[in-house]
Each structure stands twice: as C-alpha cells, then as structure tokens.
C-alpha cells in the first residue's frame, strides 16, 4: 500500500530542511556588507520571484564578488 500521510509529511519536512540548510549555508558565506541584498533575494525566492537554482547562484555570486 502507499505511504501514510505522516510518512509523506516527514519526507517533505526533510526536503524543506535540506533546502533551507543550503540557503543558509550560502547566505553565511556572503560578506556582511552584502547581507541586506542577500536577504532581499531570499525574500524574492519566498515570493516566487526567483527559482531555488537562481537564488543559490545569486547568493554564490554575492559571496564571491570582489
């Protein structure tokens, strides 16, 4: 038989934790003077204005920009 709702919910919760852990890892690498811009990007992602992949790429760009 299929998965129970509890199993499905637990899997979604694990996936959300994995995604958010990666977002915060990238955010933590951004220099302090660019944190406000990084927070705006994360907010745009929450508002479906950026894809997850776009967000990660832009956070990486902020972290490595000279």
Coordinates of N, CA, C and O in Angstrom, one line a residue:
X1 N 0.8 -1.2 0.0 CA 0.0 0.0 0.0 C 0.9 1.3 0.0 O 2.1 1.2 0.3
X2 N 0.3 2.4 -0.3 CA 1.1 3.6 -0.4 C 1.5 4.2 1.0 O 1.3 3.6 2.0
X3 N 2.2 5.2 0.9 CA 2.8 5.9 2.1 C 1.6 6.5 2.9 O 0.7 7.0 2.3
X4 N 1.8 6.6 4.2 CA 0.8 7.3 5.1 C 1.1 8.8 5.0 O 2.1 9.2 4.5
X5 N 0.1 9.5 5.4 CA 0.2 11.0 5.4 C 1.4 11.4 6.3 O 2.1 12.3 5.9
X6 N 1.6 10.7 7.4 CA 2.7 11.0 8.3 C 4.1 10.8 7.6 O 5.0 11.6 7.7
X7 N 4.2 9.7 6.8 CA 5.4 9.5 6.1 C 5.7 10.5 5.0 O 6.8 11.0 4.8
X8 N 4.6 10.9 4.3 CA 4.7 11.9 3.3 C 5.1 13.2 3.9 O 6.0 13.9 3.4
X9 N 4.5 13.6 5.0 CA 4.8 14.9 5.7 C 6.2 14.9 6.2 O 6.9 15.9 6.1
X10 N 6.7 13.7 6.7 CA 8.1 13.6 7.2 C 9.1 13.8 6.1 O 10.1 14.5 6.2
X11 N 8.8 13.2 4.9 CA 9.6 13.4 3.8 C 9.7 14.8 3.3 O 10.8 15.4 3.0
X12 N 8.5 15.5 3.3 CA 8.5 16.9 2.9 C 9.3 17.8 3.9 O 10.0 18.7 3.5
X13 N 9.2 17.5 5.1 CA 9.9 18.2 6.2 C 11.4 18.0 6.0 O 12.1 19.0 6.1
X14 N 11.8 16.8 5.7 CA 13.3 16.6 5.5 C 13.8 17.4 4.3 O 14.8 18.0 4.3
X15 N 13.0 17.4 3.2 CA 13.4 18.1 2.0 C 13.4 19.6 2.3 O 14.3 20.3 1.8
X16 N 12.5 20.2 3.0 CA 12.5 21.6 3.3 C 13.7 21.9 4.2 O 14.4 22.9 3.9
X17 N 14.0 21.1 5.1 CA 15.2 21.3 6.0 C 16.5 21.3 5.1 O 17.4 22.1 5.3
X18 N 16.6 20.4 4.2 CA 17.7 20.3 3.3 C 17.9 21.5 2.4 O 19.0 22.1 2.3
X19 N 16.8 22.0 1.9 CA 16.8 23.2 1.0 C 17.2 24.4 1.9 O 18.0 25.2 1.5
X20 N 16.6 24.6 3.0 CA 16.8 25.7 3.9 C 18.3 25.7 4.4 O 18.9 26.7 4.5
X21 N 18.8 24.5 4.7 CA 20.2 24.4 5.2 C 21.1 24.9 4.1 O 22.1 25.6 4.4
X22 N 20.9 24.6 2.8 CA 21.7 25.0 1.7 C 21.6 26.5 1.5 O 22.6 27.2 1.3
X23 N 20.4 27.1 1.6 CA 20.2 28.5 1.5 C 21.0 29.3 2.6 O 21.7 30.2 2.3
X24 N 20.9 28.8 3.8 CA 21.6 29.5 4.9 C 23.1 29.3 4.8 O 23.9 30.2 5.2
X25 N 23.6 28.1 4.3 CA 25.0 28.0 4.1 C 25.5 29.0 3.1 O 26.6 29.6 3.3
X26 N 24.8 29.2 2.1 CA 25.2 30.2 1.0 C 25.1 31.6 1.6 O 26.0 32.4 1.4
X27 N 24.0 31.9 2.4 CA 23.9 33.2 3.0 C 25.0 33.5 3.9 O 25.6 34.6 3.9
X28 N 25.4 32.5 4.7 CA 26.5 32.7 5.7 C 27.8 33.1 5.0 O 28.7 33.7 5.7
X29 N 28.0 32.7 3.8 CA 29.2 33.0 3.1 C 29.3 34.4 2.5 O 30.3 34.9 2.1
X30 N 28.1 35.1 2.5 CA 28.0 36.4 1.9 C 28.6 37.4 2.9 O 28.3 37.4 4.1
X31 N 29.5 38.3 2.4 CA 30.1 39.3 3.3 C 29.0 40.2 4.0 O 28.0 40.4 3.4
X32 N 29.3 40.7 5.1 CA 28.3 41.5 5.9 C 27.8 42.6 5.1 O 26.6 42.9 5.2
X33 N 28.6 43.3 4.3 CA 28.1 44.5 3.6 C 27.1 44.1 2.5 O 26.5 45.0 1.9
X34 N 27.0 42.8 2.2 CA 26.0 42.4 1.1 C 24.9 41.6 1.7 O 24.0 41.1 0.9
X35 N 24.8 41.5 3.0 CA 23.7 40.7 3.6 C 22.3 41.2 3.3 O 21.4 40.4 3.1
X36 N 22.2 42.5 3.3 CA 20.9 43.1 3.0 C 20.4 42.7 1.6 O 19.2 42.3 1.5
X37 N 21.3 42.7 0.7 CA 20.9 42.3 -0.7 C 20.6 40.8 -0.7 O 19.6 40.4 -1.3
X38 N 21.3 40.0 0.1 CA 21.1 38.6 0.2 C 19.7 38.3 0.8 O 19.0 37.4 0.3
X39 N 19.4 39.1 1.8 CA 18.0 38.9 2.4 C 16.9 39.3 1.4 O 15.9 38.6 1.4
X40 N 17.1 40.3 0.6 CA 16.1 40.7 -0.4 C 16.0 39.5 -1.4 O 14.8 39.2 -1.9
X41 N 17.1 38.9 -1.8 CA 17.0 37.7 -2.7 C 16.2 36.6 -2.1 O 15.4 36.0 -2.8
X42 N 16.4 36.3 -0.8 CA 15.7 35.2 -0.1 C 14.2 35.6 -0.1 O 13.4 34.7 -0.3
X43 N 13.9 36.8 0.2 CA 12.5 37.2 0.2 C 11.9 37.1 -1.1 O 10.7 36.6 -1.3
X44 N 12.6 37.4 -2.2 CA 12.1 37.3 -3.5 C 11.8 35.8 -3.8 O 10.8 35.5 -4.5
X45 N 12.7 34.9 -3.4 CA 12.5 33.5 -3.5 C 11.2 33.0 -2.8 O 10.4 32.3 -3.4
X46 N 11.0 33.5 -1.6 CA 9.8 33.1 -0.8 C 8.6 33.6 -1.6 O 7.5 33.0 -1.5
X47 N 8.7 34.7 -2.3 CA 7.6 35.3 -3.0 C 7.5 34.7 -4.5 O 6.8 35.3 -5.3
X48 N 8.2 33.7 -4.7 CA 8.2 33.0 -6.0 C 8.7 33.9 -7.2 O 8.2 33.7 -8.3
X49 N 9.5 34.9 -6.9 CA 10.1 35.7 -7.9 C 11.4 35.2 -8.4 O 11.9 35.6 -9.5
X50 N 12.0 34.2 -7.7 CA 13.2 33.5 -8.1 C 13.1 32.1 -7.9 O 12.4 31.6 -7.0
X51 N 13.7 31.3 -8.8 CA 13.7 29.8 -8.5 C 14.8 29.5 -7.5 O 15.7 30.4 -7.2
X52 N 14.8 28.3 -6.9 CA 15.8 27.9 -6.0 C 17.1 28.0 -6.6 O 18.1 28.5 -6.0
X53 N 17.3 27.5 -7.8 CA 18.6 27.5 -8.5 C 19.1 28.9 -8.7 O 20.3 29.2 -8.6
X54 N 18.2 29.8 -9.1 CA 18.5 31.2 -9.3 C 19.0 31.8 -8.0 O 20.0 32.6 -7.9
X55 N 18.3 31.5 -6.9 CA 18.7 32.1 -5.6 C 20.1 31.6 -5.2 O 20.9 32.4 -4.8
X56 N 20.3 30.3 -5.3 CA 21.6 29.8 -5.0 C 22.7 30.4 -5.8 O 23.8 30.8 -5.3
X57 N 22.5 30.6 -7.1 CA 23.5 31.2 -8.0 C 23.8 32.6 -7.6 O 24.9 33.1 -7.5
X58 N 22.7 33.4 -7.3 CA 22.9 34.8 -6.9 C 23.6 34.9 -5.5 O 24.4 35.8 -5.3
X59 N 23.2 34.0 -4.6 CA 23.9 34.1 -3.3 C 25.4 33.8 -3.5 O 26.3 34.4 -2.8
X60 N 25.7 32.8 -4.3 CA 27.1 32.5 -4.6 C 27.8 33.6 -5.2 O 29.0 33.9 -4.9
X61 N 27.1 34.3 -6.1 CA 27.7 35.5 -6.8 C 28.0 36.6 -5.7 O 29.1 37.2 -5.8
X62 N 27.1 36.8 -4.8 CA 27.3 37.8 -3.8 C 28.5 37.4 -2.9 O 29.3 38.3 -2.4
X63 N 28.6 36.1 -2.6 CA 29.7 35.6 -1.7 C 31.1 35.8 -2.4 O 32.0 36.0 -1.6
X64 N 31.1 35.7 -3.7 CA 32.4 35.7 -4.3 C 32.8 37.0 -5.1 O 33.9 37.1 -5.6
X65 N 31.8 37.9 -5.1 CA 32.0 39.2 -5.8 C 33.1 40.0 -5.1 O 33.2 40.0 -3.9
X66 N 34.0 40.6 -5.9 CA 35.1 41.4 -5.4 C 34.7 42.8 -5.2 O 34.0 43.5 -5.6

